mmCIF file with all atom_site columns, C-alpha atoms in Angstrom:
data_model
loop_
_atom_site.group_PDB
_atom_site.id
_atom_site.type_symbol
_atom_site.label_atom_id
_atom_site.label_alt_id
_atom_site.label_comp_id
_atom_site.label_asym_id
_atom_site.label_entity_id
_atom_site.label_seq_id
_atom_site.pdbx_PDB_ins_code
_atom_site.Cartn_x
_atom_site.Cartn_y
_atom_site.Cartn_z
_atom_site.occupancy
_atom_site.B_iso_or_equiv
_atom_site.pdbx_formal_charge
_atom_site.auth_seq_id
_atom_site.auth_comp_id
_atom_site.auth_asym_id
_atom_site.auth_atom_id
_atom_site.pdbx_PDB_model_num
ATOM 1   C CA . UNK A 1 1   ? -38.629 36.243 -2.990  1.00 41.00 ? 1   UNK A CA 1
ATOM 2   C CA . UNK A 1 2   ? -39.081 33.283 -5.303  1.00 43.00 ? 2   UNK A CA 1
ATOM 3   C CA . UNK A 1 3   ? -40.875 30.216 -4.049  1.00 43.00 ? 3   UNK A CA 1
ATOM 4   C CA . UNK A 1 4   ? -38.788 27.162 -3.206  1.00 46.00 ? 4   UNK A CA 1
ATOM 5   C CA . UNK A 1 5   ? -40.100 25.383 -6.276  1.00 49.00 ? 5   UNK A CA 1
ATOM 6   C CA . UNK A 1 6   ? -38.661 28.081 -8.519  1.00 65.00 ? 6   UNK A CA 1
ATOM 7   C CA . UNK A 1 7   ? -35.093 28.095 -9.756  1.00 81.00 ? 7   UNK A CA 1
ATOM 8   C CA . UNK A 1 8   ? -32.772 29.379 -7.044  1.00 92.00 ? 8   UNK A CA 1
ATOM 9   C CA . UNK A 1 9   ? -30.496 32.221 -8.027  1.00 96.00 ? 9   UNK A CA 1
ATOM 10  C CA . UNK A 1 10  ? -26.835 31.247 -7.730  1.00 97.00 ? 10  UNK A CA 1
ATOM 11  C CA . UNK A 1 11  ? -24.189 33.923 -7.170  1.00 98.00 ? 11  UNK A CA 1
ATOM 12  C CA . UNK A 1 12  ? -20.449 33.238 -7.313  1.00 98.00 ? 12  UNK A CA 1
ATOM 13  C CA . UNK A 1 13  ? -18.541 35.719 -5.140  1.00 98.00 ? 13  UNK A CA 1
ATOM 14  C CA . UNK A 1 14  ? -15.456 35.527 -7.331  1.00 92.00 ? 14  UNK A CA 1
ATOM 15  C CA . UNK A 1 15  ? -13.825 37.030 -10.391 1.00 88.00 ? 15  UNK A CA 1
ATOM 16  C CA . UNK A 1 16  ? -12.396 33.625 -11.348 1.00 91.00 ? 16  UNK A CA 1
ATOM 17  C CA . UNK A 1 17  ? -13.353 32.575 -14.892 1.00 93.00 ? 17  UNK A CA 1
ATOM 18  C CA . UNK A 1 18  ? -12.214 29.032 -14.048 1.00 93.00 ? 18  UNK A CA 1
ATOM 19  C CA . UNK A 1 19  ? -14.690 28.724 -11.156 1.00 96.00 ? 19  UNK A CA 1
ATOM 20  C CA . UNK A 1 20  ? -17.481 30.164 -13.275 1.00 97.00 ? 20  UNK A CA 1
ATOM 21  C CA . UNK A 1 21  ? -16.693 27.693 -16.050 1.00 96.00 ? 21  UNK A CA 1
ATOM 22  C CA . UNK A 1 22  ? -16.640 24.716 -13.640 1.00 96.00 ? 22  UNK A CA 1
ATOM 23  C CA . UNK A 1 23  ? -20.105 25.598 -12.342 1.00 98.00 ? 23  UNK A CA 1
ATOM 24  C CA . UNK A 1 24  ? -21.511 26.121 -15.842 1.00 98.00 ? 24  UNK A CA 1
ATOM 25  C CA . UNK A 1 25  ? -20.089 22.802 -17.072 1.00 97.00 ? 25  UNK A CA 1
ATOM 26  C CA . UNK A 1 26  ? -21.732 21.084 -14.089 1.00 97.00 ? 26  UNK A CA 1
ATOM 27  C CA . UNK A 1 27  ? -25.187 22.328 -15.089 1.00 97.00 ? 27  UNK A CA 1
ATOM 28  C CA . UNK A 1 28  ? -25.504 25.513 -13.037 1.00 97.00 ? 28  UNK A CA 1
ATOM 29  C CA . UNK A 1 29  ? -26.183 29.069 -14.210 1.00 97.00 ? 29  UNK A CA 1
ATOM 30  C CA . UNK A 1 30  ? -24.195 31.213 -11.786 1.00 97.00 ? 30  UNK A CA 1
ATOM 31  C CA . UNK A 1 31  ? -23.692 34.943 -12.032 1.00 97.00 ? 31  UNK A CA 1
ATOM 32  C CA . UNK A 1 32  ? -20.388 36.380 -10.846 1.00 97.00 ? 32  UNK A CA 1
ATOM 33  C CA . UNK A 1 33  ? -20.253 39.286 -8.411  1.00 97.00 ? 33  UNK A CA 1
ATOM 34  C CA . UNK A 1 34  ? -16.756 40.295 -7.299  1.00 96.00 ? 34  UNK A CA 1
ATOM 35  C CA . UNK A 1 35  ? -16.474 40.788 -3.538  1.00 96.00 ? 35  UNK A CA 1
ATOM 36  C CA . UNK A 1 36  ? -13.675 43.338 -3.504  1.00 95.00 ? 36  UNK A CA 1
ATOM 37  C CA . UNK A 1 37  ? -12.317 41.825 -0.273  1.00 96.00 ? 37  UNK A CA 1
ATOM 38  C CA . UNK A 1 38  ? -8.759  42.910 0.562   1.00 93.00 ? 38  UNK A CA 1
ATOM 39  C CA . UNK A 1 39  ? -7.128  39.487 0.768   1.00 90.00 ? 39  UNK A CA 1
ATOM 40  C CA . UNK A 1 40  ? -3.885  40.875 2.215   1.00 90.00 ? 40  UNK A CA 1
ATOM 41  C CA . UNK A 1 41  ? -5.779  42.236 5.236   1.00 93.00 ? 41  UNK A CA 1
ATOM 42  C CA . UNK A 1 42  ? -6.808  38.753 6.402   1.00 95.00 ? 42  UNK A CA 1
ATOM 43  C CA . UNK A 1 43  ? -4.699  36.125 8.115   1.00 95.00 ? 43  UNK A CA 1
ATOM 44  C CA . UNK A 1 44  ? -5.032  32.685 9.729   1.00 96.00 ? 44  UNK A CA 1
ATOM 45  C CA . UNK A 1 45  ? -2.742  30.194 11.521  1.00 96.00 ? 45  UNK A CA 1
ATOM 46  C CA . UNK A 1 46  ? -2.591  27.638 8.677   1.00 97.00 ? 46  UNK A CA 1
ATOM 47  C CA . UNK A 1 47  ? -2.949  27.717 4.865   1.00 97.00 ? 47  UNK A CA 1
ATOM 48  C CA . UNK A 1 48  ? -6.160  25.635 5.063   1.00 97.00 ? 48  UNK A CA 1
ATOM 49  C CA . UNK A 1 49  ? -7.679  28.052 7.579   1.00 98.00 ? 49  UNK A CA 1
ATOM 50  C CA . UNK A 1 50  ? -6.544  31.046 5.519   1.00 97.00 ? 50  UNK A CA 1
ATOM 51  C CA . UNK A 1 51  ? -8.304  29.682 2.434   1.00 97.00 ? 51  UNK A CA 1
ATOM 52  C CA . UNK A 1 52  ? -11.475 29.243 4.508   1.00 98.00 ? 52  UNK A CA 1
ATOM 53  C CA . UNK A 1 53  ? -11.293 32.716 6.098   1.00 98.00 ? 53  UNK A CA 1
ATOM 54  C CA . UNK A 1 54  ? -10.893 34.302 2.659   1.00 97.00 ? 54  UNK A CA 1
ATOM 55  C CA . UNK A 1 55  ? -13.756 32.275 1.166   1.00 98.00 ? 55  UNK A CA 1
ATOM 56  C CA . UNK A 1 56  ? -16.057 33.182 4.057   1.00 98.00 ? 56  UNK A CA 1
ATOM 57  C CA . UNK A 1 57  ? -15.149 36.869 3.783   1.00 98.00 ? 57  UNK A CA 1
ATOM 58  C CA . UNK A 1 58  ? -15.888 36.912 0.048   1.00 98.00 ? 58  UNK A CA 1
ATOM 59  C CA . UNK A 1 59  ? -19.232 35.130 0.453   1.00 98.00 ? 59  UNK A CA 1
ATOM 60  C CA . UNK A 1 60  ? -20.322 37.288 3.408   1.00 98.00 ? 60  UNK A CA 1
ATOM 61  C CA . UNK A 1 61  ? -19.397 40.541 1.653   1.00 98.00 ? 61  UNK A CA 1
ATOM 62  C CA . UNK A 1 62  ? -21.458 39.698 -1.424  1.00 98.00 ? 62  UNK A CA 1
ATOM 63  C CA . UNK A 1 63  ? -24.329 38.135 0.581   1.00 98.00 ? 63  UNK A CA 1
ATOM 64  C CA . UNK A 1 64  ? -24.723 41.388 2.529   1.00 98.00 ? 64  UNK A CA 1
ATOM 65  C CA . UNK A 1 65  ? -25.650 43.316 -0.617  1.00 97.00 ? 65  UNK A CA 1
ATOM 66  C CA . UNK A 1 66  ? -29.384 43.988 -1.019  1.00 96.00 ? 66  UNK A CA 1
ATOM 67  C CA . UNK A 1 67  ? -29.189 43.058 -4.703  1.00 95.00 ? 67  UNK A CA 1
ATOM 68  C CA . UNK A 1 68  ? -28.565 39.388 -3.882  1.00 97.00 ? 68  UNK A CA 1
ATOM 69  C CA . UNK A 1 69  ? -31.417 38.925 -1.394  1.00 96.00 ? 69  UNK A CA 1
ATOM 70  C CA . UNK A 1 70  ? -32.842 35.402 -1.684  1.00 97.00 ? 70  UNK A CA 1
ATOM 71  C CA . UNK A 1 71  ? -29.850 34.046 -3.613  1.00 98.00 ? 71  UNK A CA 1
ATOM 72  C CA . UNK A 1 72  ? -27.391 31.301 -2.790  1.00 98.00 ? 72  UNK A CA 1
ATOM 73  C CA . UNK A 1 73  ? -23.917 32.836 -2.566  1.00 98.00 ? 73  UNK A CA 1
ATOM 74  C CA . UNK A 1 74  ? -20.765 30.768 -3.063  1.00 98.00 ? 74  UNK A CA 1
ATOM 75  C CA . UNK A 1 75  ? -17.399 32.124 -1.972  1.00 98.00 ? 75  UNK A CA 1
ATOM 76  C CA . UNK A 1 76  ? -14.125 30.331 -2.744  1.00 97.00 ? 76  UNK A CA 1
ATOM 77  C CA . UNK A 1 77  ? -10.459 31.046 -2.299  1.00 96.00 ? 77  UNK A CA 1
ATOM 78  C CA . UNK A 1 78  ? -7.408  28.932 -3.048  1.00 95.00 ? 78  UNK A CA 1
ATOM 79  C CA . UNK A 1 79  ? -3.886  28.907 -1.670  1.00 95.00 ? 79  UNK A CA 1
ATOM 80  C CA . UNK A 1 80  ? -1.036  26.522 -2.377  1.00 96.00 ? 80  UNK A CA 1
ATOM 81  C CA . UNK A 1 81  ? 0.567   25.064 0.741   1.00 97.00 ? 81  UNK A CA 1
ATOM 82  C CA . UNK A 1 82  ? 4.249   24.225 0.433   1.00 96.00 ? 82  UNK A CA 1
ATOM 83  C CA . UNK A 1 83  ? 6.258   23.422 3.566   1.00 94.00 ? 83  UNK A CA 1
ATOM 84  C CA . UNK A 1 84  ? 3.400   24.755 5.687   1.00 94.00 ? 84  UNK A CA 1
ATOM 85  C CA . UNK A 1 85  ? 3.473   28.145 3.975   1.00 94.00 ? 85  UNK A CA 1
ATOM 86  C CA . UNK A 1 86  ? 0.501   29.613 2.101   1.00 94.00 ? 86  UNK A CA 1
ATOM 87  C CA . UNK A 1 87  ? 1.325   30.778 -1.408  1.00 92.00 ? 87  UNK A CA 1
ATOM 88  C CA . UNK A 1 88  ? -1.201  32.925 -3.240  1.00 90.00 ? 88  UNK A CA 1
ATOM 89  C CA . UNK A 1 89  ? -0.728  34.764 -6.517  1.00 91.00 ? 89  UNK A CA 1
ATOM 90  C CA . UNK A 1 90  ? 2.918   35.734 -7.138  1.00 95.00 ? 90  UNK A CA 1
ATOM 91  C CA . UNK A 1 91  ? 3.646   39.457 -6.904  1.00 94.00 ? 91  UNK A CA 1
ATOM 92  C CA . UNK A 1 92  ? 5.622   39.601 -10.138 1.00 97.00 ? 92  UNK A CA 1
ATOM 93  C CA . UNK A 1 93  ? 7.466   37.578 -12.789 1.00 97.00 ? 93  UNK A CA 1
ATOM 94  C CA . UNK A 1 94  ? 10.576  37.199 -10.631 1.00 97.00 ? 94  UNK A CA 1
ATOM 95  C CA . UNK A 1 95  ? 8.573   35.672 -7.784  1.00 97.00 ? 95  UNK A CA 1
ATOM 96  C CA . UNK A 1 96  ? 6.728   33.357 -10.186 1.00 97.00 ? 96  UNK A CA 1
ATOM 97  C CA . UNK A 1 97  ? 10.035  32.165 -11.669 1.00 98.00 ? 97  UNK A CA 1
ATOM 98  C CA . UNK A 1 98  ? 11.624  31.578 -8.259  1.00 97.00 ? 98  UNK A CA 1
ATOM 99  C CA . UNK A 1 99  ? 8.550   29.739 -7.050  1.00 96.00 ? 99  UNK A CA 1
ATOM 100 C CA . UNK A 1 100 ? 8.485   27.373 -10.003 1.00 97.00 ? 100 UNK A CA 1
ATOM 101 C CA . UNK A 1 101 ? 12.183  26.618 -9.621  1.00 97.00 ? 101 UNK A CA 1
ATOM 102 C CA . UNK A 1 102 ? 11.608  25.784 -5.941  1.00 96.00 ? 102 UNK A CA 1
ATOM 103 C CA . UNK A 1 103 ? 8.518   23.627 -6.677  1.00 97.00 ? 103 UNK A CA 1
ATOM 104 C CA . UNK A 1 104 ? 10.150  21.477 -9.373  1.00 97.00 ? 104 UNK A CA 1
ATOM 105 C CA . UNK A 1 105 ? 10.015  17.776 -8.530  1.00 97.00 ? 105 UNK A CA 1
ATOM 106 C CA . UNK A 1 106 ? 8.120   18.464 -5.300  1.00 98.00 ? 106 UNK A CA 1
ATOM 107 C CA . UNK A 1 107 ? 4.540   18.271 -4.045  1.00 98.00 ? 107 UNK A CA 1
ATOM 108 C CA . UNK A 1 108 ? 2.251   20.900 -2.581  1.00 97.00 ? 108 UNK A CA 1
ATOM 109 C CA . UNK A 1 109 ? -1.290  20.910 -1.214  1.00 98.00 ? 109 UNK A CA 1
ATOM 110 C CA . UNK A 1 110 ? -3.848  23.062 -2.983  1.00 97.00 ? 110 UNK A CA 1
ATOM 111 C CA . UNK A 1 111 ? -6.240  24.285 -0.282  1.00 97.00 ? 111 UNK A CA 1
ATOM 112 C CA . UNK A 1 112 ? -9.548  25.745 -1.441  1.00 97.00 ? 112 UNK A CA 1
ATOM 113 C CA . UNK A 1 113 ? -11.929 27.256 1.067   1.00 98.00 ? 113 UNK A CA 1
ATOM 114 C CA . UNK A 1 114 ? -15.640 27.074 0.243   1.00 98.00 ? 114 UNK A CA 1
ATOM 115 C CA . UNK A 1 115 ? -18.418 29.065 1.897   1.00 98.00 ? 115 UNK A CA 1
ATOM 116 C CA . UNK A 1 116 ? -22.080 28.862 0.889   1.00 98.00 ? 116 UNK A CA 1
ATOM 117 C CA . UNK A 1 117 ? -24.620 31.329 2.251   1.00 98.00 ? 117 UNK A CA 1
ATOM 118 C CA . UNK A 1 118 ? -28.364 30.908 1.766   1.00 98.00 ? 118 UNK A CA 1
ATOM 119 C CA . UNK A 1 119 ? -29.493 34.530 1.985   1.00 98.00 ? 119 UNK A CA 1
ATOM 120 C CA . UNK A 1 120 ? -33.105 33.369 2.139   1.00 97.00 ? 120 UNK A CA 1
ATOM 121 C CA . UNK A 1 121 ? -32.503 31.694 5.515   1.00 97.00 ? 121 UNK A CA 1
ATOM 122 C CA . UNK A 1 122 ? -29.306 33.398 6.674   1.00 97.00 ? 122 UNK A CA 1
ATOM 123 C CA . UNK A 1 123 ? -27.553 30.042 7.084   1.00 98.00 ? 123 UNK A CA 1
ATOM 124 C CA . UNK A 1 124 ? -23.857 29.630 6.255   1.00 98.00 ? 124 UNK A CA 1
ATOM 125 C CA . UNK A 1 125 ? -21.868 26.408 5.734   1.00 98.00 ? 125 UNK A CA 1
ATOM 126 C CA . UNK A 1 126 ? -18.142 26.291 5.080   1.00 98.00 ? 126 UNK A CA 1
ATOM 127 C CA . UNK A 1 127 ? -15.309 23.794 4.579   1.00 98.00 ? 127 UNK A CA 1
ATOM 128 C CA . UNK A 1 128 ? -11.893 23.477 2.960   1.00 98.00 ? 128 UNK A CA 1
ATOM 129 C CA . UNK A 1 129 ? -10.983 20.883 0.334   1.00 98.00 ? 129 UNK A CA 1
ATOM 130 C CA . UNK A 1 130 ? -7.368  19.716 -0.047  1.00 98.00 ? 130 UNK A CA 1
ATOM 131 C CA . UNK A 1 131 ? -5.682  18.201 -3.107  1.00 98.00 ? 131 UNK A CA 1
ATOM 132 C CA . UNK A 1 132 ? -2.057  17.089 -3.357  1.00 98.00 ? 132 UNK A CA 1
ATOM 133 C CA . UNK A 1 133 ? -0.294  18.397 -6.467  1.00 98.00 ? 133 UNK A CA 1
ATOM 134 C CA . UNK A 1 134 ? 2.935   16.765 -7.664  1.00 98.00 ? 134 UNK A CA 1
ATOM 135 C CA . UNK A 1 135 ? 4.979   19.065 -9.839  1.00 98.00 ? 135 UNK A CA 1
ATOM 136 C CA . UNK A 1 136 ? 7.110   17.856 -12.723 1.00 98.00 ? 136 UNK A CA 1
ATOM 137 C CA . UNK A 1 137 ? 10.548  19.179 -13.575 1.00 98.00 ? 137 UNK A CA 1
ATOM 138 C CA . UNK A 1 138 ? 10.247  21.828 -16.287 1.00 98.00 ? 138 UNK A CA 1
ATOM 139 C CA . UNK A 1 139 ? 13.533  23.230 -17.568 1.00 98.00 ? 139 UNK A CA 1
ATOM 140 C CA . UNK A 1 140 ? 14.621  26.796 -16.838 1.00 98.00 ? 140 UNK A CA 1
ATOM 141 C CA . UNK A 1 141 ? 13.682  27.665 -20.432 1.00 98.00 ? 141 UNK A CA 1
ATOM 142 C CA . UNK A 1 142 ? 10.210  26.163 -20.026 1.00 98.00 ? 142 UNK A CA 1
ATOM 143 C CA . UNK A 1 143 ? 9.688   28.062 -16.781 1.00 98.00 ? 143 UNK A CA 1
ATOM 144 C CA . UNK A 1 144 ? 10.810  31.310 -18.427 1.00 98.00 ? 144 UNK A CA 1
ATOM 145 C CA . UNK A 1 145 ? 8.408   30.772 -21.325 1.00 98.00 ? 145 UNK A CA 1
ATOM 146 C CA . UNK A 1 146 ? 5.559   29.958 -18.954 1.00 98.00 ? 146 UNK A CA 1
ATOM 147 C CA . UNK A 1 147 ? 6.136   33.021 -16.796 1.00 98.00 ? 147 UNK A CA 1
ATOM 148 C CA . UNK A 1 148 ? 6.400   35.171 -19.948 1.00 98.00 ? 148 UNK A CA 1
ATOM 149 C CA . UNK A 1 149 ? 2.889   33.985 -20.937 1.00 98.00 ? 149 UNK A CA 1
ATOM 150 C CA . UNK A 1 150 ? 1.552   35.912 -17.933 1.00 97.00 ? 150 UNK A CA 1
ATOM 151 C CA . UNK A 1 151 ? -0.671  33.058 -16.790 1.00 96.00 ? 151 UNK A CA 1
ATOM 152 C CA . UNK A 1 152 ? 1.027   32.292 -13.435 1.00 97.00 ? 152 UNK A CA 1
ATOM 153 C CA . UNK A 1 153 ? 0.672   35.895 -12.255 1.00 95.00 ? 153 UNK A CA 1
ATOM 154 C CA . UNK A 1 154 ? -3.107  35.588 -12.021 1.00 91.00 ? 154 UNK A CA 1
ATOM 155 C CA . UNK A 1 155 ? -3.541  32.289 -10.160 1.00 91.00 ? 155 UNK A CA 1
ATOM 156 C CA . UNK A 1 156 ? -2.921  30.920 -6.676  1.00 90.00 ? 156 UNK A CA 1
ATOM 157 C CA . UNK A 1 157 ? 0.312   28.971 -6.482  1.00 93.00 ? 157 UNK A CA 1
ATOM 158 C CA . UNK A 1 158 ? 1.457   30.345 -9.882  1.00 96.00 ? 158 UNK A CA 1
ATOM 159 C CA . UNK A 1 159 ? 0.010   27.394 -11.807 1.00 96.00 ? 159 UNK A CA 1
ATOM 160 C CA . UNK A 1 160 ? -3.189  26.049 -13.311 1.00 93.00 ? 160 UNK A CA 1
ATOM 161 C CA . UNK A 1 161 ? -4.280  22.499 -13.982 1.00 92.00 ? 161 UNK A CA 1
ATOM 162 C CA . UNK A 1 162 ? -6.284  23.483 -17.061 1.00 89.00 ? 162 UNK A CA 1
ATOM 163 C CA . UNK A 1 163 ? -3.894  25.941 -18.703 1.00 93.00 ? 163 UNK A CA 1
ATOM 164 C CA . UNK A 1 164 ? -0.358  26.288 -20.037 1.00 96.00 ? 164 UNK A CA 1
ATOM 165 C CA . UNK A 1 165 ? 1.235   24.718 -16.959 1.00 97.00 ? 165 UNK A CA 1
ATOM 166 C CA . UNK A 1 166 ? -0.730  21.458 -17.320 1.00 96.00 ? 166 UNK A CA 1
ATOM 167 C CA . UNK A 1 167 ? 2.271   19.664 -18.928 1.00 98.00 ? 167 UNK A CA 1
ATOM 168 C CA . UNK A 1 168 ? 4.350   20.529 -15.839 1.00 98.00 ? 168 UNK A CA 1
ATOM 169 C CA . UNK A 1 169 ? 1.966   18.832 -13.363 1.00 98.00 ? 169 UNK A CA 1
ATOM 170 C CA . UNK A 1 170 ? 2.819   15.136 -13.057 1.00 98.00 ? 170 UNK A CA 1
ATOM 171 C CA . UNK A 1 171 ? -0.163  14.054 -10.975 1.00 98.00 ? 171 UNK A CA 1
ATOM 172 C CA . UNK A 1 172 ? -2.670  15.001 -8.315  1.00 98.00 ? 172 UNK A CA 1
ATOM 173 C CA . UNK A 1 173 ? -4.281  13.142 -5.422  1.00 98.00 ? 173 UNK A CA 1
ATOM 174 C CA . UNK A 1 174 ? -7.824  14.302 -4.800  1.00 97.00 ? 174 UNK A CA 1
ATOM 175 C CA . UNK A 1 175 ? -10.435 16.340 -6.626  1.00 97.00 ? 175 UNK A CA 1
ATOM 176 C CA . UNK A 1 176 ? -9.118  17.996 -9.801  1.00 95.00 ? 176 UNK A CA 1
ATOM 177 C CA . UNK A 1 177 ? -11.846 20.650 -9.710  1.00 97.00 ? 177 UNK A CA 1
ATOM 178 C CA . UNK A 1 178 ? -10.550 21.771 -6.342  1.00 97.00 ? 178 UNK A CA 1
ATOM 179 C CA . UNK A 1 179 ? -7.201  22.603 -7.976  1.00 96.00 ? 179 UNK A CA 1
ATOM 180 C CA . UNK A 1 180 ? -8.964  24.568 -10.712 1.00 94.00 ? 180 UNK A CA 1
ATOM 181 C CA . UNK A 1 181 ? -10.757 26.521 -7.995  1.00 95.00 ? 181 UNK A CA 1
ATOM 182 C CA . UNK A 1 182 ? -13.905 24.782 -6.776  1.00 97.00 ? 182 UNK A CA 1
ATOM 183 C CA . UNK A 1 183 ? -14.631 21.273 -5.501  1.00 98.00 ? 183 UNK A CA 1
ATOM 184 C CA . UNK A 1 184 ? -17.992 20.163 -6.884  1.00 98.00 ? 184 UNK A CA 1
ATOM 185 C CA . UNK A 1 185 ? -18.216 17.143 -4.498  1.00 98.00 ? 185 UNK A CA 1
ATOM 186 C CA . UNK A 1 186 ? -17.645 19.458 -1.525  1.00 98.00 ? 186 UNK A CA 1
ATOM 187 C CA . UNK A 1 187 ? -20.179 21.952 -2.905  1.00 98.00 ? 187 UNK A CA 1
ATOM 188 C CA . UNK A 1 188 ? -22.711 19.106 -3.113  1.00 98.00 ? 188 UNK A CA 1
ATOM 189 C CA . UNK A 1 189 ? -22.106 18.230 0.553   1.00 98.00 ? 189 UNK A CA 1
ATOM 190 C CA . UNK A 1 190 ? -22.378 21.850 1.678   1.00 98.00 ? 190 UNK A CA 1
ATOM 191 C CA . UNK A 1 191 ? -25.628 22.323 -0.237  1.00 98.00 ? 191 UNK A CA 1
ATOM 192 C CA . UNK A 1 192 ? -26.887 19.136 1.416   1.00 98.00 ? 192 UNK A CA 1
ATOM 193 C CA . UNK A 1 193 ? -26.225 20.690 4.825   1.00 98.00 ? 193 UNK A CA 1
ATOM 194 C CA . UNK A 1 194 ? -28.505 23.541 3.740   1.00 98.00 ? 194 UNK A CA 1
ATOM 195 C CA . UNK A 1 195 ? -31.204 21.062 2.729   1.00 97.00 ? 195 UNK A CA 1
ATOM 196 C CA . UNK A 1 196 ? -30.574 21.545 -0.997  1.00 96.00 ? 196 UNK A CA 1
ATOM 197 C CA . UNK A 1 197 ? -29.642 19.166 -3.798  1.00 96.00 ? 197 UNK A CA 1
ATOM 198 C CA . UNK A 1 198 ? -27.320 20.038 -6.673  1.00 95.00 ? 198 UNK A CA 1
ATOM 199 C CA . UNK A 1 199 ? -29.929 18.642 -9.035  1.00 96.00 ? 199 UNK A CA 1
ATOM 200 C CA . UNK A 1 200 ? -32.406 21.276 -7.832  1.00 93.00 ? 200 UNK A CA 1
ATOM 201 C CA . UNK A 1 201 ? -30.002 23.950 -9.079  1.00 95.00 ? 201 UNK A CA 1
ATOM 202 C CA . UNK A 1 202 ? -29.459 22.529 -12.543 1.00 96.00 ? 202 UNK A CA 1
ATOM 203 C CA . UNK A 1 203 ? -30.778 24.612 -15.412 1.00 94.00 ? 203 UNK A CA 1
#
């Protein structure tokens, strides 16, 4: 195991290129290891709790692998809460189209669960960040073109803040990174609970 003065290894328990990019832009050098957790097998009473349960499951699954011994493991999962219901990735183009038509002119809450495990100490800290997203009113033709791009089929809530749907998002209240997939301010607080500083993890 590396000494505490050495660079800590950072592992992202996610296949999300957006999360990986956020961490890299913020000065980290994470490596991605996909957890393989069956998200449909997990449930929770509220969307915020579901996001947290999924994030914790992803982090714990990856942290348990011998290959990541000594690393810091970050697990995240996002769901869009609309009318108290958790919306993940749409099953198909029809669902994505229907969802966008129902979200037009309305607001939802993007809930992202975060779980950080220090495999060197065995400690785990977790929390959920919430950001209000106000959707614009794209036309039926714009929605059809967006769904045809394929993008909404791969993301929670069928939209992204940093992709083709950006023109259809009127505003947000809260951390924009959280909507993309990872709240850097929350990550800083969680690392602090583990006795670590984000600046220690910069490369």
